[in-house]
Tab-separated table of N, CA, C and O in Angstrom:
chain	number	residue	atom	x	y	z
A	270	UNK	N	14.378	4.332	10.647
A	270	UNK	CA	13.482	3.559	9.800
A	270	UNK	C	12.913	4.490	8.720
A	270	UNK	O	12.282	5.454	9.154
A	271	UNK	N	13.028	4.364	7.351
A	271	UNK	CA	12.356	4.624	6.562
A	271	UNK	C	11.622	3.725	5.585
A	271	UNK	O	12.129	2.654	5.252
A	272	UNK	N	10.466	4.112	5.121
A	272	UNK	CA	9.400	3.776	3.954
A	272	UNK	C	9.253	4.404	2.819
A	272	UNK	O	8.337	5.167	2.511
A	273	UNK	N	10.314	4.025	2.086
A	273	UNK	CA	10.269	5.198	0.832
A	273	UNK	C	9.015	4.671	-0.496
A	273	UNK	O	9.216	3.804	-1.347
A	274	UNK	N	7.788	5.474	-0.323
A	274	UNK	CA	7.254	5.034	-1.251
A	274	UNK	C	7.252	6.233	-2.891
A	274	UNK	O	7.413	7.450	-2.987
A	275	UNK	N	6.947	4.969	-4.120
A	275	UNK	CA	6.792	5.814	-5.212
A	275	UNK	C	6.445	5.251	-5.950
A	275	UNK	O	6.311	4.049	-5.723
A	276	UNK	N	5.978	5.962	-7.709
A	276	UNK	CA	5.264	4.695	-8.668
A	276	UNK	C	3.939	5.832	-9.106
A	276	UNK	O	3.396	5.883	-10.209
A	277	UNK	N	3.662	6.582	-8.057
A	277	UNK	CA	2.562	7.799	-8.228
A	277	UNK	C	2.538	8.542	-9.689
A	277	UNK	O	3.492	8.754	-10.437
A	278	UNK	N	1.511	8.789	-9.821
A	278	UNK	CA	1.450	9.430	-11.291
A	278	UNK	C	0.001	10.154	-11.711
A	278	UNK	O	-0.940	10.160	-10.917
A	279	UNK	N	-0.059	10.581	-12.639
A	279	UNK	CA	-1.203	11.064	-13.319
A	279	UNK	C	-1.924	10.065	-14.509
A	279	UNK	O	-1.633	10.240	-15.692
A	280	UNK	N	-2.439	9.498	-14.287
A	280	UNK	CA	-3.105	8.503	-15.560
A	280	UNK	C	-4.492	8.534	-15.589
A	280	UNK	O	-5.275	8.975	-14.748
A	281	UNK	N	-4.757	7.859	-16.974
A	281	UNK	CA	-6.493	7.860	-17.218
A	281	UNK	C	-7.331	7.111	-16.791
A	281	UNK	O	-6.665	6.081	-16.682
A	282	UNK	N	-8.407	6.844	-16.435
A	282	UNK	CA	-9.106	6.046	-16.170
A	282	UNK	C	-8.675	4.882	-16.654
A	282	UNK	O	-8.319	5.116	-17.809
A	283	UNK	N	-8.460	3.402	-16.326
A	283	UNK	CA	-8.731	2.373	-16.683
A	283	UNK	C	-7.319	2.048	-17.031
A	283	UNK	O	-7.124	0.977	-17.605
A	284	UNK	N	-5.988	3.071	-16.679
A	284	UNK	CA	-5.042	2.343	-16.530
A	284	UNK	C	-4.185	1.823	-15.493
A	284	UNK	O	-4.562	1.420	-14.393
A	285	UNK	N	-3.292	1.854	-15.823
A	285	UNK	CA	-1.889	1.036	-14.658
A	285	UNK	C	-0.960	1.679	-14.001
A	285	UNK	O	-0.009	2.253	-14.533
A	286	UNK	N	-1.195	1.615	-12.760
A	286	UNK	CA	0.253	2.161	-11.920
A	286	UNK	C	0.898	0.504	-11.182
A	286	UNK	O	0.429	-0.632	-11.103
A	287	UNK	N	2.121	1.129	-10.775
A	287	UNK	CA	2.385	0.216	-10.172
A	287	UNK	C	3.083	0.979	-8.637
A	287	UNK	O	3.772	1.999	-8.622
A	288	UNK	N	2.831	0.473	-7.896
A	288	UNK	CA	3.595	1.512	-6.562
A	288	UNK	C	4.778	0.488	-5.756
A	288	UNK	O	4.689	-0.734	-5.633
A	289	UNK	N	5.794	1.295	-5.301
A	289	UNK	CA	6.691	0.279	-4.645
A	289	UNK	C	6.689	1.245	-3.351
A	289	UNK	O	6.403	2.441	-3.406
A	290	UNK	N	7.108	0.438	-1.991
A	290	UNK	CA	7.611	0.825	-1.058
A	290	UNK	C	9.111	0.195	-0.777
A	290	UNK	O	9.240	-1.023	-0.894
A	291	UNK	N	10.079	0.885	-0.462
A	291	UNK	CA	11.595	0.362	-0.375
A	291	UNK	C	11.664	1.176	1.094
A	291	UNK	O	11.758	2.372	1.369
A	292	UNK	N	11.564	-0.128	1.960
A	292	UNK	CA	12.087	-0.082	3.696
A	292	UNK	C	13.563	-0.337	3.967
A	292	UNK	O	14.257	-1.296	3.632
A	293	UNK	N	13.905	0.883	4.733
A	293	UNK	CA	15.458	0.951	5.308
A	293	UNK	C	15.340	0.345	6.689
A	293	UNK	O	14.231	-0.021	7.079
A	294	UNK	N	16.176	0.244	7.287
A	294	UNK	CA	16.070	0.101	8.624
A	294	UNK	C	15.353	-0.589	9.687
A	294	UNK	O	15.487	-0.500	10.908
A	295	UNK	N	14.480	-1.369	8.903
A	295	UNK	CA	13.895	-2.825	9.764
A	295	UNK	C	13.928	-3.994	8.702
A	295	UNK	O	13.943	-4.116	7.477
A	296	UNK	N	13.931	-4.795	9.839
A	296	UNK	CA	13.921	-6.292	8.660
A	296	UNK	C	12.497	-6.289	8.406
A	296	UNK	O	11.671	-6.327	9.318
A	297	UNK	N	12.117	-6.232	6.846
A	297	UNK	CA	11.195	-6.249	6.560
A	297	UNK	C	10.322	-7.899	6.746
A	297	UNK	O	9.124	-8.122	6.568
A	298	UNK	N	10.903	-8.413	6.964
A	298	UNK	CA	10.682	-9.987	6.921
A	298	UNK	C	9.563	-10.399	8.548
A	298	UNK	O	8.875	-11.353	8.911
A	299	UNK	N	9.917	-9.130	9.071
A	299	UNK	CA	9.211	-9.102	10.114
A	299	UNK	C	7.867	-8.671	10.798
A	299	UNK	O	7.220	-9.002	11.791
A	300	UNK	N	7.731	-7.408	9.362
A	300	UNK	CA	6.656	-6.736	9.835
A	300	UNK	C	5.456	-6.935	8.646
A	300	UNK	O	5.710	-7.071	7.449
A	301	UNK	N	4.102	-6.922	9.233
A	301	UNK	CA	2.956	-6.912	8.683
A	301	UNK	C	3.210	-5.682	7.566
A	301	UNK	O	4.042	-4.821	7.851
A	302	UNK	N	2.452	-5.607	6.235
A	302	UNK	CA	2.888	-4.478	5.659
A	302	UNK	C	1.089	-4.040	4.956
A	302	UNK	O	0.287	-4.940	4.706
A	303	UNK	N	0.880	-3.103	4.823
A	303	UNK	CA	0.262	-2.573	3.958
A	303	UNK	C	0.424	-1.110	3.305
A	303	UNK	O	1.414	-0.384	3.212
A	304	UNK	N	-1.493	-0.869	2.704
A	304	UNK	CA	-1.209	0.049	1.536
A	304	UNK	C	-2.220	0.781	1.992
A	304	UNK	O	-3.171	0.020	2.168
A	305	UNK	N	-2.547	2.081	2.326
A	305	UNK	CA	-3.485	2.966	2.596
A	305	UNK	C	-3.467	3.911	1.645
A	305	UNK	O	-2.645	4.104	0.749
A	306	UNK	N	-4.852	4.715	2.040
A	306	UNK	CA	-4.784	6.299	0.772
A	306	UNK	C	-5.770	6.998	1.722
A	306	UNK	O	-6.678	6.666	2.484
A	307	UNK	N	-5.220	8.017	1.353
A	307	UNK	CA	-6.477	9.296	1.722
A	307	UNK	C	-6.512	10.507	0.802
A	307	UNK	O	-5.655	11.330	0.480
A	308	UNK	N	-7.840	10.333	0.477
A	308	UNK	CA	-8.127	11.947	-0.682
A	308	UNK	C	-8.399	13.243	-0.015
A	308	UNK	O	-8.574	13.468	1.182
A	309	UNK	N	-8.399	13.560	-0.413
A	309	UNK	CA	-8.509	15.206	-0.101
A	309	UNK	C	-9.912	15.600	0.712
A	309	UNK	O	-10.969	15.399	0.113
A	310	UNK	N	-9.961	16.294	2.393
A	310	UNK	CA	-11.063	15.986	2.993
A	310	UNK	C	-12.102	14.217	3.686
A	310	UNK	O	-13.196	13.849	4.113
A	311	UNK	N	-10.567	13.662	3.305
A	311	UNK	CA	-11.584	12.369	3.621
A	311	UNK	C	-10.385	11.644	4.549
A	311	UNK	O	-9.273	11.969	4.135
A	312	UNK	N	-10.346	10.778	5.655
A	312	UNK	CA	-9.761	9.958	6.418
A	312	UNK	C	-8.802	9.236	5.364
A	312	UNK	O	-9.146	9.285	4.183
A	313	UNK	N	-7.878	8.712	5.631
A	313	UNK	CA	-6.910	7.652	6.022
A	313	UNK	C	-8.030	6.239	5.444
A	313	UNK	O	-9.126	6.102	5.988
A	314	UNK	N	-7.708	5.558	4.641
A	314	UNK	CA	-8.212	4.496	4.822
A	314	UNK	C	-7.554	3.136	4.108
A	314	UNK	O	-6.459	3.154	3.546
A	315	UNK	N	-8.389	1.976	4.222
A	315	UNK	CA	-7.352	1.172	4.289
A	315	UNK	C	-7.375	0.495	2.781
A	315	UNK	O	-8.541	0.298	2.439
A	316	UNK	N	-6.395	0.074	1.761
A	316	UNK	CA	-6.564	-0.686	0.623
A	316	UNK	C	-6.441	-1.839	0.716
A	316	UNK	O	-7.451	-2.543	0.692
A	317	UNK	N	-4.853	-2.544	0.885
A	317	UNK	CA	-4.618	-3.718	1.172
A	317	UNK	C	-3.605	-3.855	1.730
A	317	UNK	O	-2.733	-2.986	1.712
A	318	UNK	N	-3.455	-5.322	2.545
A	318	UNK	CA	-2.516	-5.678	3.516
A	318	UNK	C	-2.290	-7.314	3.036
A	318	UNK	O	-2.957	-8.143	2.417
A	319	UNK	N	-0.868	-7.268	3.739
A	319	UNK	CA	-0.148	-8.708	3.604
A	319	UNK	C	0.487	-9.006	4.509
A	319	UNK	O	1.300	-8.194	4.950
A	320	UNK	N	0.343	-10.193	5.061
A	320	UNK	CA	1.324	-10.473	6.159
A	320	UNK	C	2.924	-10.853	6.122
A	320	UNK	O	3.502	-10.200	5.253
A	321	UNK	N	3.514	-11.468	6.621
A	321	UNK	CA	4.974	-11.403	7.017
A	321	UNK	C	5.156	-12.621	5.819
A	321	UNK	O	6.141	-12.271	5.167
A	322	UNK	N	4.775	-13.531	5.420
A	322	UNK	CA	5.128	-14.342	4.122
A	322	UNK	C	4.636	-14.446	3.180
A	322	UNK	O	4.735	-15.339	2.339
A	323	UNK	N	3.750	-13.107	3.204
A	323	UNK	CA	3.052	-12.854	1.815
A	323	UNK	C	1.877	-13.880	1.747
A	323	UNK	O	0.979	-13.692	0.926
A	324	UNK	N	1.851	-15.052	2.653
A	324	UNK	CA	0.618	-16.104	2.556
A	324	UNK	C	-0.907	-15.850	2.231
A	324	UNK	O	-1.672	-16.536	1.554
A	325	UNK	N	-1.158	-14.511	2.995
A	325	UNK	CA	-2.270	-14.243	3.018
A	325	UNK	C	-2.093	-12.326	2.679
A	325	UNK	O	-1.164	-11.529	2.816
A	326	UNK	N	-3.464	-12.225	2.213
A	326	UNK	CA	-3.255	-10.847	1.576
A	326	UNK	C	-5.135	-10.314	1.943
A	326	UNK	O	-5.965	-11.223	1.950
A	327	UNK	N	-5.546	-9.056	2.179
A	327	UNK	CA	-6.784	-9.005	2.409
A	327	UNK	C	-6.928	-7.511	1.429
A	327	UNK	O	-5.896	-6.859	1.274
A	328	UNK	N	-8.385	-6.952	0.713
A	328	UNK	CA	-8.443	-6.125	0.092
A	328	UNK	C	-9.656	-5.201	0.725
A	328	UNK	O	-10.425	-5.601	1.599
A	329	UNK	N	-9.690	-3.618	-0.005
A	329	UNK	CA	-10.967	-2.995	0.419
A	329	UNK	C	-11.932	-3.596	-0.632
A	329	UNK	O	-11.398	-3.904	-1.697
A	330	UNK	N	-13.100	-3.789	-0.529
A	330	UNK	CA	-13.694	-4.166	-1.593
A	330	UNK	C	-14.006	-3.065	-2.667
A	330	UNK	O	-14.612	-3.299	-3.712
A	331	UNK	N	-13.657	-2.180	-2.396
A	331	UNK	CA	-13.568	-0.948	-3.500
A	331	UNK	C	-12.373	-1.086	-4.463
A	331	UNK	O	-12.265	-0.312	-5.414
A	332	UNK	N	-11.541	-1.988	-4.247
A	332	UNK	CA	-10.394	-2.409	-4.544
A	332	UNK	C	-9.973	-3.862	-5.494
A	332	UNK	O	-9.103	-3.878	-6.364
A	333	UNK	N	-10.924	-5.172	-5.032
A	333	UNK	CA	-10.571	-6.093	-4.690
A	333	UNK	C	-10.567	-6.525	-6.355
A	333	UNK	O	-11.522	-6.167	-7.045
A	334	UNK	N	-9.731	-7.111	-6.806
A	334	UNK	CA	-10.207	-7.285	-8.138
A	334	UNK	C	-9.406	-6.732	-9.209
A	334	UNK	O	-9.173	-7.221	-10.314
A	335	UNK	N	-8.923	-5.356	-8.583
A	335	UNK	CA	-8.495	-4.629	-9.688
A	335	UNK	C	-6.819	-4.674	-9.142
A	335	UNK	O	-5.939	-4.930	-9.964
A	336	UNK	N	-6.457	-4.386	-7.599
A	336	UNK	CA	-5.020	-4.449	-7.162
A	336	UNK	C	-4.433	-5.808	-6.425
A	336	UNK	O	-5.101	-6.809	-6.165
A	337	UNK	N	-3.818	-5.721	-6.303
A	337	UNK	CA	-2.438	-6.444	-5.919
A	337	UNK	C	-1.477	-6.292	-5.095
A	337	UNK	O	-0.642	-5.517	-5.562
A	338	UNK	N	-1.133	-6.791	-3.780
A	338	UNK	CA	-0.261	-6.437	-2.918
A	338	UNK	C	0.600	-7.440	-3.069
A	338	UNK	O	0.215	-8.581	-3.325
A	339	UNK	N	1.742	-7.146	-2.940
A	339	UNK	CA	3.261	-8.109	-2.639
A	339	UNK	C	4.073	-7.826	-2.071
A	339	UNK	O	4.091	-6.760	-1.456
A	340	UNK	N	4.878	-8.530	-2.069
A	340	UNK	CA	5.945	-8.199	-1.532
A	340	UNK	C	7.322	-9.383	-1.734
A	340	UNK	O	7.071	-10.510	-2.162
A	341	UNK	N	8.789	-8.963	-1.368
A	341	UNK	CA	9.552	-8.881	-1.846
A	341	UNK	C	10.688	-8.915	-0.424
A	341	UNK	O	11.287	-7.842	-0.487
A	342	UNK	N	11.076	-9.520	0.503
A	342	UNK	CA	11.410	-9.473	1.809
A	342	UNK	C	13.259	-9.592	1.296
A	342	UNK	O	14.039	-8.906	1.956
A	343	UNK	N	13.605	-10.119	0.600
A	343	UNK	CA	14.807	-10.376	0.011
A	343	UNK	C	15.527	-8.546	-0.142
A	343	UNK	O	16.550	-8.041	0.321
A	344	UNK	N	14.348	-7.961	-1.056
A	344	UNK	CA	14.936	-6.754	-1.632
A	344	UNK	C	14.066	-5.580	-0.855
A	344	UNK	O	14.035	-4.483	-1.413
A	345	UNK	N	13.426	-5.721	0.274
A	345	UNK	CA	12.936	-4.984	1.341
A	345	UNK	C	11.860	-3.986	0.627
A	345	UNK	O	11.901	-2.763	0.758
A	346	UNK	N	10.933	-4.658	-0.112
A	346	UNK	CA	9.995	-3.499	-0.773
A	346	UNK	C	9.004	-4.436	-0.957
A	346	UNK	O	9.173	-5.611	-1.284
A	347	UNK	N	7.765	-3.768	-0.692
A	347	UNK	CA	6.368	-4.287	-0.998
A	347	UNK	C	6.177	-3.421	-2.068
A	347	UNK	O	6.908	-2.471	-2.350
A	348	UNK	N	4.868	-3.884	-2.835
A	348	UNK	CA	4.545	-3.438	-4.462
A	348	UNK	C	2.909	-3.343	-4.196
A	348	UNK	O	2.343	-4.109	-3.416
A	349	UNK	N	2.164	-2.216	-5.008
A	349	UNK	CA	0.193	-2.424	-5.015
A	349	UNK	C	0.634	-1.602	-6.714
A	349	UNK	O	1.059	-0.507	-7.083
A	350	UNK	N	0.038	-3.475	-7.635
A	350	UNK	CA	-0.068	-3.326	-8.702
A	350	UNK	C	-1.388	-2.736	-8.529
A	350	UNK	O	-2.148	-3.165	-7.661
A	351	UNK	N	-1.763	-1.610	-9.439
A	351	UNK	CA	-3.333	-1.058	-9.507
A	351	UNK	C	-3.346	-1.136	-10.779
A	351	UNK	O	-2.430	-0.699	-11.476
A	352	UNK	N	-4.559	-1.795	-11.303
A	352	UNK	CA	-5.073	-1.781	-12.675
A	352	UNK	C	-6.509	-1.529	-12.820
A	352	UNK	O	-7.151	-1.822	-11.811
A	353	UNK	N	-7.277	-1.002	-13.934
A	353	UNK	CA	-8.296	-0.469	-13.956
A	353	UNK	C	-8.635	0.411	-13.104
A	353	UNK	O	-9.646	0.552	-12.417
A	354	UNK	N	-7.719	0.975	-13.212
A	354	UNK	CA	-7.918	2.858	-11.894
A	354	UNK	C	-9.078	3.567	-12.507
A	354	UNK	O	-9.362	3.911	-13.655
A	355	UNK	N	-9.652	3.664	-11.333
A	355	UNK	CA	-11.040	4.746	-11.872
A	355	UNK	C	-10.588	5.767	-10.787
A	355	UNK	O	-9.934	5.569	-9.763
A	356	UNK	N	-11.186	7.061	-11.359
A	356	UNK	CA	-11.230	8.423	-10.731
A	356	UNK	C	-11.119	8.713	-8.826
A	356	UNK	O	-10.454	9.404	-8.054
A	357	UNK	N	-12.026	7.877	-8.772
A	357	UNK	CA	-12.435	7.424	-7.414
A	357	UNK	C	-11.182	6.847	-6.588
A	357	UNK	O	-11.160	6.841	-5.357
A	358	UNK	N	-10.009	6.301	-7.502
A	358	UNK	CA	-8.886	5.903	-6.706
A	358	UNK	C	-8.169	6.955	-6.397
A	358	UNK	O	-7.789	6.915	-5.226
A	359	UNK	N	-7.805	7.955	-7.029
A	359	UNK	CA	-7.287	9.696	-6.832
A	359	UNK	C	-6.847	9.686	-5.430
A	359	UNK	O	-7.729	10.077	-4.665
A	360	UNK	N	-5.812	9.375	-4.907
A	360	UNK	CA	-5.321	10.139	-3.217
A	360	UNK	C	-4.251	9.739	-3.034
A	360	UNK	O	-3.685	9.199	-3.984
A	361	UNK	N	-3.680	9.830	-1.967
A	361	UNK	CA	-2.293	10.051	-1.551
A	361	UNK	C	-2.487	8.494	-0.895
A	361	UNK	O	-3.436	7.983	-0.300
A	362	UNK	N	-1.009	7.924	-1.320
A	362	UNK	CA	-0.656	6.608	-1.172
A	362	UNK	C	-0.156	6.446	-0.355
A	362	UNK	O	0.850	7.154	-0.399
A	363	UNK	N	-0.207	5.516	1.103
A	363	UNK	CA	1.106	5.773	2.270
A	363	UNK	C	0.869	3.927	2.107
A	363	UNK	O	-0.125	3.250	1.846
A	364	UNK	N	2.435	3.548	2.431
A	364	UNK	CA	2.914	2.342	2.980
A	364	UNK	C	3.030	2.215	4.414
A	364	UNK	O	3.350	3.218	5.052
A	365	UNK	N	2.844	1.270	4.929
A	365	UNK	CA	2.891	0.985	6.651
A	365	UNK	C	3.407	-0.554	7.068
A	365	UNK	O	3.178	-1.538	6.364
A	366	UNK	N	3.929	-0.581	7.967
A	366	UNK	CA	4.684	-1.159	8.715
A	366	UNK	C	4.219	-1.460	10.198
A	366	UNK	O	4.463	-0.517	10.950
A	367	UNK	N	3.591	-2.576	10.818
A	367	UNK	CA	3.721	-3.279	11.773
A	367	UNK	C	3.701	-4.506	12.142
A	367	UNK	O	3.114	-5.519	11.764
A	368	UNK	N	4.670	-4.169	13.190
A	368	UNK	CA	5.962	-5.545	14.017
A	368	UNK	C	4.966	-6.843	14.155
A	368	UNK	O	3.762	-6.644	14.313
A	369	UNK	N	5.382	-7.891	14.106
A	369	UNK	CA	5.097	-8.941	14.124
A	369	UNK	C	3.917	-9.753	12.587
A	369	UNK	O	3.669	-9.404	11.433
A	370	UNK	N	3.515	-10.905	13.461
A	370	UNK	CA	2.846	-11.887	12.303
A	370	UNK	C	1.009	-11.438	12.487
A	370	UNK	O	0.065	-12.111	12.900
A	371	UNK	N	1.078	-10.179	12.029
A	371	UNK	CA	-0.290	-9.213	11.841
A	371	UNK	C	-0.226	-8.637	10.613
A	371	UNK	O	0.710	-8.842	9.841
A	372	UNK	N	-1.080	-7.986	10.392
A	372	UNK	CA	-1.228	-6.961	9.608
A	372	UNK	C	-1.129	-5.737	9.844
A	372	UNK	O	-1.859	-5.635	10.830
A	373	UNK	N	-0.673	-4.556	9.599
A	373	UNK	CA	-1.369	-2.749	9.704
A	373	UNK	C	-2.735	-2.728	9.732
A	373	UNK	O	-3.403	-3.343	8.901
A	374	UNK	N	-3.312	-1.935	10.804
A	374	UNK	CA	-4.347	-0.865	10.542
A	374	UNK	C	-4.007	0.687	10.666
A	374	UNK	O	-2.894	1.088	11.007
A	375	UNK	N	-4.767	1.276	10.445
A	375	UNK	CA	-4.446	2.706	10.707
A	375	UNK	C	-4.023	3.051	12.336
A	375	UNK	O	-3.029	3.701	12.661
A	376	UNK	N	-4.595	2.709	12.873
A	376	UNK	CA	-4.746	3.367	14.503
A	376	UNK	C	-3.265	2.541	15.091
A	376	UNK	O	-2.637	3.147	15.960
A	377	UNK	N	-2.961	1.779	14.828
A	377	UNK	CA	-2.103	0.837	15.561
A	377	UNK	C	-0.461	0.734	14.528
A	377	UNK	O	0.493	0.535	15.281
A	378	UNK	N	-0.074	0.833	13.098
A	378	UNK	CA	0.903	0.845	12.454
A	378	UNK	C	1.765	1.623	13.142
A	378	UNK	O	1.465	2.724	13.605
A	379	UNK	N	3.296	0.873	13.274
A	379	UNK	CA	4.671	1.230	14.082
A	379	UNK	C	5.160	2.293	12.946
A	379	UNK	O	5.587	3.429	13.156
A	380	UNK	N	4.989	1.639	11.688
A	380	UNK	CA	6.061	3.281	10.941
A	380	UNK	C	5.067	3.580	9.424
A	380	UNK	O	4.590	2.618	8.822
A	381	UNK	N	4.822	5.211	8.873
A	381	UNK	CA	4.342	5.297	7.546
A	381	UNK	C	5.382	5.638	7.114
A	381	UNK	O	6.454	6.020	7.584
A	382	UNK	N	4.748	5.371	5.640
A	382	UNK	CA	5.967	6.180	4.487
A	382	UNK	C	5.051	7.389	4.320
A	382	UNK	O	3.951	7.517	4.858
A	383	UNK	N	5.933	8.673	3.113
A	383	UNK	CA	5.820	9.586	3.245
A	383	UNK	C	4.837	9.982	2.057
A	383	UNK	O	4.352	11.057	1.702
A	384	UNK	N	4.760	8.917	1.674
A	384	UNK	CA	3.080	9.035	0.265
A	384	UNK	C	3.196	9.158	-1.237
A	384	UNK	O	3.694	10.189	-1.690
A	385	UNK	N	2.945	8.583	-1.726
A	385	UNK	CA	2.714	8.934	-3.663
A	385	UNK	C	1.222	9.140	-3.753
A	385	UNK	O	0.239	8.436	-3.524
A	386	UNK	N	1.461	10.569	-4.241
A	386	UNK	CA	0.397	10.968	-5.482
A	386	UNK	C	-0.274	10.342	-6.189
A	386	UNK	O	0.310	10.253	-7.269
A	387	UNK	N	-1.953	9.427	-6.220
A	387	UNK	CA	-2.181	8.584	-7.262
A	387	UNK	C	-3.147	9.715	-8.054
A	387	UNK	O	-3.601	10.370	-7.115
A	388	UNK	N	-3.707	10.296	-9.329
A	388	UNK	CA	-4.519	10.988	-9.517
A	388	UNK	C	-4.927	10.472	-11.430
A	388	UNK	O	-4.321	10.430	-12.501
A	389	UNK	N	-6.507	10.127	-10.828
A	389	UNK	CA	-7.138	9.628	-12.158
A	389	UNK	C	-8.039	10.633	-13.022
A	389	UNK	O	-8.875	11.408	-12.558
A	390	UNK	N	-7.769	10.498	-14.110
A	390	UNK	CA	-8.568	11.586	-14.643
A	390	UNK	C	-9.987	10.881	-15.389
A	390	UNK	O	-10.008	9.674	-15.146
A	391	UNK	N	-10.941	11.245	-16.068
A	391	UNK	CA	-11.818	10.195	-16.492
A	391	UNK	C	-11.571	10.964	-17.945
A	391	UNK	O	-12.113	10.543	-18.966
């Protein structure tokens, strides 16, 4: 199983990334998916998640407003459009993966990806 995530970059305040995750080796159609980050000295935490038909989608409220989770079960990749990036978004991006009609949390996700770089400058 892999989670290949990417889309990471260096940009200014108040612009646009877009991040993709491209899953090998499980049917993505199956598993809860989300989007975590952790900065430098600080936990793992959570951005946003989507379930298995994309129906429902939940955000951090540090978040909510500005990104976008999707996904894409056909071409095995979920997407976190980020717009209006402020400084404060700056950390390492991981995608996650768990089995069934749930969502990811940190403590409990079956597989991560291996992270994109998000870093905002002001």
């Amino acid at each position: 199983v892999q989670l290949q995530a990417s889309g990471g970059g260096s940009v200014q305040a108040g612009d646009s990334l877009r991040l993709s995750c491209k899953v090998s080796g499980l049917t993505l159609s199956k598993y809860g998916m989300g989007w975590f980050r952790q900065a430098p000295g600080k936990e793992r935490e959570f951005v946003a998640v989507i379930t298995i038909t994309g129906q429902m989608t939940h955000y951090a409220d540090s978040v909510k407003g500005r990104f976008t989770i999707s996904r894409d079960n056909a071409n095995n990749t979920i997407y976190l459009q980020m717009n209006s990036l402020k400084p404060e978004d700056t950390a390492v991006y991981y995608c996650a993966a768990e089995f069934g009609n749930t969502v990811p949390v940190v403590s409990t996700a079956d597989y991560w990806g291996q992270g994109t770089q998000v870093t905002v400058s002001s």
